[in-house]
Short mmCIF file of C-alpha atoms and ligand atoms in Angstrom, two decimals:
data_model
loop_
_atom_site.label_atom_id
_atom_site.label_comp_id
_atom_site.label_asym_id
_atom_site.label_seq_id
_atom_site.Cartn_x
_atom_site.Cartn_y
_atom_site.Cartn_z
CA MET A 1 -0.18 0.03 0.08
CA GLN A 2 1.27 3.33 -1.09
CA ARG A 3 1.59 6.25 1.50
CA LEU A 4 1.42 9.70 -0.15
CA THR A 5 1.87 12.87 1.79
CA THR A 6 2.23 15.61 -0.79
CA ILE A 7 -0.41 16.97 -3.19
CA ALA A 8 2.12 16.45 -5.92
CA GLU A 9 2.56 12.89 -5.07
CA VAL A 10 -1.34 12.31 -5.24
CA ARG A 11 -1.45 14.06 -8.77
CA ARG A 12 1.42 11.88 -10.10
CA THR A 13 0.04 8.76 -8.81
CA VAL A 14 -3.53 9.41 -9.79
CA GLY A 15 -2.33 10.67 -13.06
CA GLY A 16 -0.64 7.29 -13.74
CA TRP A 17 -3.77 5.49 -12.69
CA ARG A 18 -5.76 7.64 -15.11
CA ARG A 19 -3.39 6.87 -18.05
CA ASP A 20 -3.74 3.20 -17.56
CA GLY A 21 -7.64 3.68 -17.89
CA ARG A 22 -8.40 2.94 -14.16
CA THR A 23 -11.39 4.58 -12.50
CA ILE A 24 -10.78 6.16 -8.94
CA ALA A 25 -12.63 6.22 -5.78
CA LEU A 26 -11.84 8.70 -2.93
CA VAL A 27 -12.75 7.85 0.86
CA PRO A 28 -12.18 10.97 2.75
CA THR A 29 -11.52 10.17 6.45
CA MET A 30 -10.03 11.80 9.64
CA GLY A 31 -8.28 8.33 10.67
CA ALA A 32 -8.70 6.49 13.73
CA LEU A 33 -10.27 4.07 11.28
CA HIS A 34 -12.91 1.42 12.22
CA GLN A 35 -15.58 -0.64 10.59
CA GLY A 36 -17.57 2.18 9.35
CA HIS A 37 -14.54 3.36 7.40
CA ALA A 38 -13.98 -0.25 6.20
CA ARG A 39 -17.39 -0.46 4.87
CA LEU A 40 -16.63 2.88 2.86
CA VAL A 41 -13.50 1.43 1.36
CA ALA A 42 -15.36 -1.94 0.43
CA ALA A 43 -17.96 0.12 -1.32
CA ALA A 44 -15.28 2.02 -3.13
CA THR A 45 -13.39 -1.12 -4.19
CA GLN A 46 -16.91 -2.32 -5.56
CA ARG A 47 -17.17 0.64 -7.79
CA ALA A 48 -13.66 1.55 -8.87
CA ASP A 49 -10.51 0.04 -9.90
CA THR A 50 -8.35 1.96 -7.49
CA VAL A 51 -9.17 3.63 -4.18
CA ILE A 52 -7.52 6.43 -2.41
CA VAL A 53 -8.23 7.01 1.37
CA SER A 54 -7.35 10.23 2.79
CA ILE A 55 -6.58 10.72 6.44
CA PHE A 56 -6.52 14.23 7.62
CA VAL A 57 -7.65 15.56 10.86
CA ASN A 58 -8.97 19.00 9.38
CA PRO A 59 -8.60 21.62 11.95
CA THR A 60 -10.92 24.02 10.36
CA GLN A 61 -14.04 21.85 10.83
CA PHE A 62 -13.48 21.80 14.70
CA ASP A 63 -15.49 24.37 16.65
CA ARG A 64 -13.81 23.35 19.94
CA PRO A 65 -9.83 23.36 20.41
CA ASP A 66 -10.12 20.55 23.10
CA ASP A 67 -11.90 18.42 20.67
CA LEU A 68 -9.25 18.83 18.05
CA ALA A 69 -6.69 18.01 20.56
CA ALA A 70 -8.15 14.92 21.85
CA TYR A 71 -9.20 13.75 18.56
CA PRO A 72 -7.30 10.03 18.08
CA ARG A 73 -4.54 9.79 15.56
CA ASP A 74 -2.71 6.54 14.85
CA LEU A 75 -1.41 6.32 11.10
CA ALA A 76 0.26 3.17 11.60
CA ALA A 77 -2.73 1.39 12.89
CA ASP A 78 -4.80 2.84 10.20
CA GLU A 79 -2.40 1.61 7.48
CA ARG A 80 -2.56 -1.85 9.31
CA LEU A 81 -6.33 -1.88 9.08
CA LEU A 82 -6.33 -0.71 5.38
CA SER A 83 -3.84 -3.46 4.51
CA THR A 84 -6.12 -6.02 5.56
CA LEU A 85 -8.89 -4.69 3.38
CA ALA A 86 -7.01 -4.52 0.25
CA GLY A 87 -9.12 -6.72 -2.06
CA ALA A 88 -9.65 -6.32 -5.76
CA ALA A 89 -8.50 -2.67 -5.94
CA PRO A 90 -5.23 -1.37 -4.82
CA ILE A 91 -5.37 1.13 -1.89
CA ALA A 92 -3.21 4.30 -1.53
CA VAL A 93 -3.28 6.64 1.48
CA PHE A 94 -3.14 10.31 1.27
CA ALA A 95 -2.14 11.52 4.71
CA PRO A 96 -0.91 15.22 4.33
CA SER A 97 0.16 17.47 7.02
CA VAL A 98 -1.76 20.71 7.94
CA GLU A 99 1.02 22.74 6.27
CA GLU A 100 0.50 20.83 3.03
CA MET A 101 -3.31 21.35 2.84
CA TYR A 102 -3.07 25.04 4.19
CA PRO A 103 0.24 26.52 3.31
CA ARG A 104 -1.24 30.03 4.04
CA PRO A 105 -4.44 31.10 5.52
CA PRO A 106 -7.16 30.33 2.75
CA LEU A 107 -9.19 33.58 1.69
CA THR A 108 -11.68 31.04 -0.03
CA HIS A 109 -14.34 29.41 1.86
CA VAL A 110 -17.11 27.03 0.70
CA HIS A 111 -20.22 27.95 2.63
CA LEU A 112 -23.80 26.32 2.16
CA ASP A 113 -26.78 28.36 3.23
CA THR A 114 -29.91 27.13 5.11
CA LEU A 115 -28.83 23.35 4.81
CA THR A 116 -26.21 23.96 7.44
CA ASN A 117 -28.43 26.16 9.96
CA SER A 118 -29.87 23.23 11.67
CA LEU A 119 -28.61 20.22 13.62
CA CYS A 120 -24.85 20.02 13.69
CA GLY A 121 -24.58 23.07 11.80
CA ALA A 122 -26.58 24.86 14.49
CA SER A 123 -24.48 23.39 17.34
CA ARG A 124 -21.22 23.75 15.83
CA PRO A 125 -20.61 27.12 14.19
CA GLY A 126 -18.31 26.96 11.32
CA HIS A 127 -18.18 23.06 11.21
CA PHE A 128 -19.70 22.63 7.66
CA ASP A 129 -17.66 25.67 6.23
CA GLY A 130 -14.71 23.73 7.25
CA VAL A 131 -15.95 20.40 5.89
CA ALA A 132 -17.27 21.72 2.58
CA THR A 133 -14.08 23.51 1.93
CA VAL A 134 -11.81 20.57 2.71
CA VAL A 135 -13.99 18.19 0.80
CA THR A 136 -13.84 20.68 -2.20
CA LYS A 137 -9.95 20.64 -1.89
CA LEU A 138 -9.71 16.97 -1.68
CA LEU A 139 -11.87 16.73 -4.78
CA GLY A 140 -9.68 19.08 -6.70
CA ILE A 141 -6.59 17.19 -5.60
CA VAL A 142 -7.71 13.72 -6.24
CA ALA A 143 -10.28 14.32 -9.10
CA PRO A 144 -11.93 10.93 -8.34
CA ASP A 145 -14.74 9.55 -10.24
CA TYR A 146 -16.48 8.48 -6.94
CA ALA A 147 -16.36 9.91 -3.47
CA MET A 148 -17.76 7.71 -0.54
CA PHE A 149 -19.38 9.28 2.63
CA GLY A 150 -21.17 7.56 5.39
CA ARG A 151 -24.97 8.02 6.00
CA LYS A 152 -23.99 8.21 9.58
CA ASP A 153 -23.00 11.83 9.09
CA ARG A 154 -26.25 12.57 7.13
CA GLN A 155 -26.16 16.31 7.16
CA GLN A 156 -22.47 16.17 5.92
CA LEU A 157 -23.60 13.84 3.10
CA ALA A 158 -26.46 16.12 2.14
CA VAL A 159 -23.93 19.21 2.27
CA VAL A 160 -21.45 17.48 0.16
CA GLU A 161 -24.17 16.19 -2.42
CA ARG A 162 -25.45 19.81 -2.68
CA LEU A 163 -22.13 21.35 -3.10
CA VAL A 164 -21.04 18.94 -6.02
CA ASP A 165 -24.33 19.78 -7.73
CA ASP A 166 -24.20 23.56 -7.01
CA LEU A 167 -20.61 23.74 -8.15
CA ASN A 168 -20.88 20.99 -11.19
CA LEU A 169 -18.01 19.20 -9.86
CA PRO A 170 -17.32 15.98 -12.08
CA VAL A 171 -17.69 13.38 -9.20
CA THR A 172 -20.34 10.85 -8.11
CA ILE A 173 -20.99 11.06 -4.39
CA VAL A 174 -22.06 7.66 -2.83
CA GLY A 175 -23.72 7.45 0.43
CA VAL A 176 -22.87 4.21 2.45
CA PRO A 177 -25.17 2.79 5.25
CA THR A 178 -24.16 3.33 8.88
CA VAL A 179 -22.19 0.36 10.47
CA ARG A 180 -22.98 -0.40 14.05
CA ASP A 181 -21.50 -2.33 16.85
CA ASP A 182 -23.40 -5.26 18.47
CA ASP A 183 -24.73 -3.01 21.04
CA GLY A 184 -26.36 -0.77 18.34
CA VAL A 185 -23.98 2.25 18.91
CA ALA A 186 -22.89 3.58 15.34
CA THR A 187 -19.12 2.78 15.09
CA SER A 188 -17.22 6.28 15.38
CA SER A 189 -13.49 7.25 16.05
CA ARG A 190 -14.66 9.18 19.11
CA ASN A 191 -16.19 5.87 20.69
CA GLY A 192 -12.47 5.11 21.48
CA LEU A 193 -12.61 8.21 23.94
CA LEU A 194 -15.19 6.64 25.93
CA THR A 195 -14.55 4.85 29.29
CA ALA A 196 -15.98 1.42 29.80
CA ASP A 197 -18.47 3.18 32.33
CA GLN A 198 -19.56 5.52 29.71
CA ARG A 199 -20.29 3.14 26.93
CA PRO A 200 -23.99 2.23 27.94
CA ALA A 201 -24.78 5.95 27.81
CA ALA A 202 -23.79 6.01 24.11
CA GLN A 203 -26.46 3.51 23.46
CA GLY A 204 -29.10 5.95 24.41
CA LEU A 205 -28.69 7.77 20.93
CA SER A 206 -29.64 4.44 18.86
CA ARG A 207 -32.29 3.56 21.31
CA THR A 208 -33.68 7.08 21.06
CA LEU A 209 -33.75 6.56 17.35
CA LEU A 210 -35.43 3.39 17.54
CA VAL A 211 -38.19 4.83 19.71
CA GLY A 212 -38.83 7.58 17.30
CA LEU A 213 -38.65 5.26 14.29
CA ARG A 214 -41.30 3.02 15.73
CA ARG A 215 -43.63 6.00 16.58
CA VAL A 216 -43.25 7.30 12.94
CA ARG A 217 -44.38 3.71 11.82
CA ASP A 218 -47.30 3.65 14.21
CA ALA A 219 -48.23 7.18 13.07
CA TRP A 220 -48.12 6.19 9.36
CA ASN A 221 -50.04 3.00 10.04
CA GLN A 222 -52.76 4.72 12.04
CA GLN A 223 -53.16 8.24 10.64
CA GLY A 224 -51.20 8.00 7.28
CA VAL A 225 -49.26 11.04 8.50
CA VAL A 226 -46.76 12.23 11.21
CA ARG A 227 -45.75 15.39 12.47
CA ALA A 228 -41.95 16.12 12.81
CA ALA A 229 -42.50 17.95 15.93
CA ASP A 230 -44.36 15.11 17.81
CA ILE A 231 -41.42 12.68 16.96
CA ALA A 232 -38.86 15.12 17.97
CA ALA A 233 -40.67 15.48 21.41
CA VAL A 234 -41.07 11.54 21.83
CA MET A 235 -37.34 11.25 20.96
CA ARG A 236 -36.26 14.28 23.53
CA ALA A 237 -38.30 12.46 26.35
CA HIS A 238 -36.82 9.02 25.84
CA ALA A 239 -33.31 10.46 25.76
CA GLN A 240 -33.79 11.93 29.30
CA ASP A 241 -33.92 8.45 30.61
CA TRP A 242 -30.50 7.57 29.86
CA PRO A 243 -28.11 8.47 32.72
CA GLY A 244 -24.83 9.94 31.49
CA LEU A 245 -26.31 11.21 28.04
CA ARG A 246 -26.71 15.00 27.75
CA LEU A 247 -28.87 15.38 24.70
CA ASP A 248 -27.61 18.23 22.12
CA TYR A 249 -30.82 17.75 19.63
CA ALA A 250 -33.31 15.32 18.55
CA GLN A 251 -35.07 16.10 15.46
CA ALA A 252 -37.01 14.75 12.58
CA VAL A 253 -35.95 16.59 9.41
CA ASP A 254 -36.59 16.45 5.52
CA PRO A 255 -33.56 14.92 3.89
CA ALA A 256 -33.50 17.49 1.25
CA THR A 257 -33.41 20.42 3.56
CA MET A 258 -32.22 19.22 7.01
CA GLN A 259 -35.14 21.28 8.47
CA PRO A 260 -38.14 19.96 10.28
CA PRO A 261 -41.10 19.91 7.86
CA ALA A 262 -43.81 22.35 8.69
CA ALA A 263 -46.49 20.14 7.12
CA PRO A 264 -47.41 16.53 8.22
CA VAL A 265 -45.30 14.07 6.58
CA SER A 266 -47.02 11.08 4.75
CA ALA A 267 -45.75 7.55 4.37
CA ASP A 268 -44.68 8.01 0.66
CA GLN A 269 -42.26 10.75 1.92
CA ARG A 270 -38.92 10.41 3.89
CA LEU A 271 -37.78 11.63 7.39
CA VAL A 272 -34.39 11.72 8.74
CA LEU A 273 -34.47 11.26 12.79
CA ALA A 274 -31.22 12.77 13.85
CA VAL A 275 -29.92 13.02 17.47
CA ALA A 276 -26.60 14.22 19.10
CA GLY A 277 -25.45 14.24 22.57
CA PHE A 278 -22.63 14.44 24.75
CA VAL A 279 -21.28 11.49 27.03
CA GLY A 280 -18.85 13.25 29.29
CA ASP A 281 -16.87 15.59 26.84
CA VAL A 282 -17.32 13.31 23.96
CA ARG A 283 -19.99 14.49 21.35
CA LEU A 284 -21.69 11.53 19.52
CA ILE A 285 -24.26 11.64 16.53
CA ASP A 286 -26.56 9.12 14.96
CA ASN A 287 -29.48 9.03 12.57
CA VAL A 288 -31.79 6.96 10.72
CA GLU A 289 -33.71 7.58 7.54
CA VAL A 290 -37.41 6.55 7.86
CA GLY A 291 -39.08 5.55 4.55
CA VAL A 292 -35.82 4.27 2.99
CA VAL A 293 -36.05 0.41 3.84
CA ASP A 294 -32.30 -0.16 3.93
CA ASP A 295 -31.39 2.25 6.82
CA GLU A 296 -34.54 1.22 8.86
CA ASP A 297 -33.89 -2.41 8.74
CA LEU A 298 -30.12 -2.05 9.70
CA LEU A 299 -31.13 -0.13 12.90
CA GLU A 300 -33.81 -2.68 13.82
CA VAL A 301 -31.38 -5.56 13.19
CA ALA A 302 -28.67 -3.78 15.29
CA LEU A 303 -31.05 -3.39 18.17
CA THR A 304 -33.17 -6.35 18.49
P1 AMP B 1 -14.58 10.59 9.78
O1 AMP B 1 -13.26 9.86 9.77
O2 AMP B 1 -15.22 10.56 11.22
O3 AMP B 1 -14.71 11.88 9.36
O4 AMP B 1 -15.49 9.60 8.82
C1 AMP B 1 -15.16 9.56 7.62
C2 AMP B 1 -16.19 9.07 6.69
O5 AMP B 1 -16.62 7.65 7.40
C3 AMP B 1 -17.47 10.00 6.84
O6 AMP B 1 -18.05 9.84 5.40
C4 AMP B 1 -18.19 9.22 7.65
O7 AMP B 1 -19.70 9.56 7.47
C5 AMP B 1 -17.99 7.59 7.56
N1 AMP B 1 -18.36 7.13 8.71
C6 AMP B 1 -17.96 7.34 10.02
N2 AMP B 1 -18.53 6.36 10.76
C7 AMP B 1 -19.34 5.53 10.05
C8 AMP B 1 -20.14 4.38 10.31
N3 AMP B 1 -20.44 3.99 11.62
N4 AMP B 1 -20.90 3.92 9.52
C9 AMP B 1 -20.62 4.34 8.10
N5 AMP B 1 -19.90 5.35 7.79
C10 AMP B 1 -19.30 5.96 8.74
#
């Protein structure tokens, strides 16, 4: 497996792949890789002849300096995990330094309106500007055919899909279902920051989603429609029962806008149930998409 650290090396390597007629998939990550990332890589190897995994803890998307400082980093372990995944497609790692990505303070920032006002965008000022800008840079550096993003970060996926569409970037964005541990907790690099005592509280997020999901289904079965505000209230009430979990938000939103729909939602529409909360100092997020059979099933399988 190749480790690339400079933009010039990436361009040379990817240029060689292109001349050989190979297609390219990019998997952007911040490292501390786990089974969620592995699933993205597997999806990438299914679509493209070559895969490039970027590992970059992007400082501009952190709204809290302590979160940035605590973020787990272990490039050697990441490369070991990736080498066990190398299947059909060769995998290269792009692990640039902060100086390589930001040699001088950028004057250009990618900002999306409205889509970033809610959920994590409301709780973490500037976060999605940092995400949108670094993703745009990575797409410019690698110029992949495909870029893989987890549905676990549902608002991020919506932001990336929209920016690619708005800016006519020549890449196909692929959303990949959420991977969960046996206790239903979505795998996350930040889970490693939890103590064994804190782990049960993390389950509160996926359990809260399950309660919301079932309430949506009940409402659709009984009334044919559901109100987003009612589901949010049910989820908020349930989350309170989890000791050690401090809820940031629980919302039911339209996947296209990431805002709660004002009108009742019928069973032929879709809703994203999204939660975020703190366990100690660790902020965790999770979501489930209702009305898209795949995602609902995954959550139920994980929790039953
Ligand atoms: P991160 O390294 O946390 O920035 O995540 C890199 C990519 O992996 C993002 O597209 C995430 O949505 C995705 N990802 C992280 N955790 C999971 C998970 N449990 N299931 C699926 N995708 C995930």
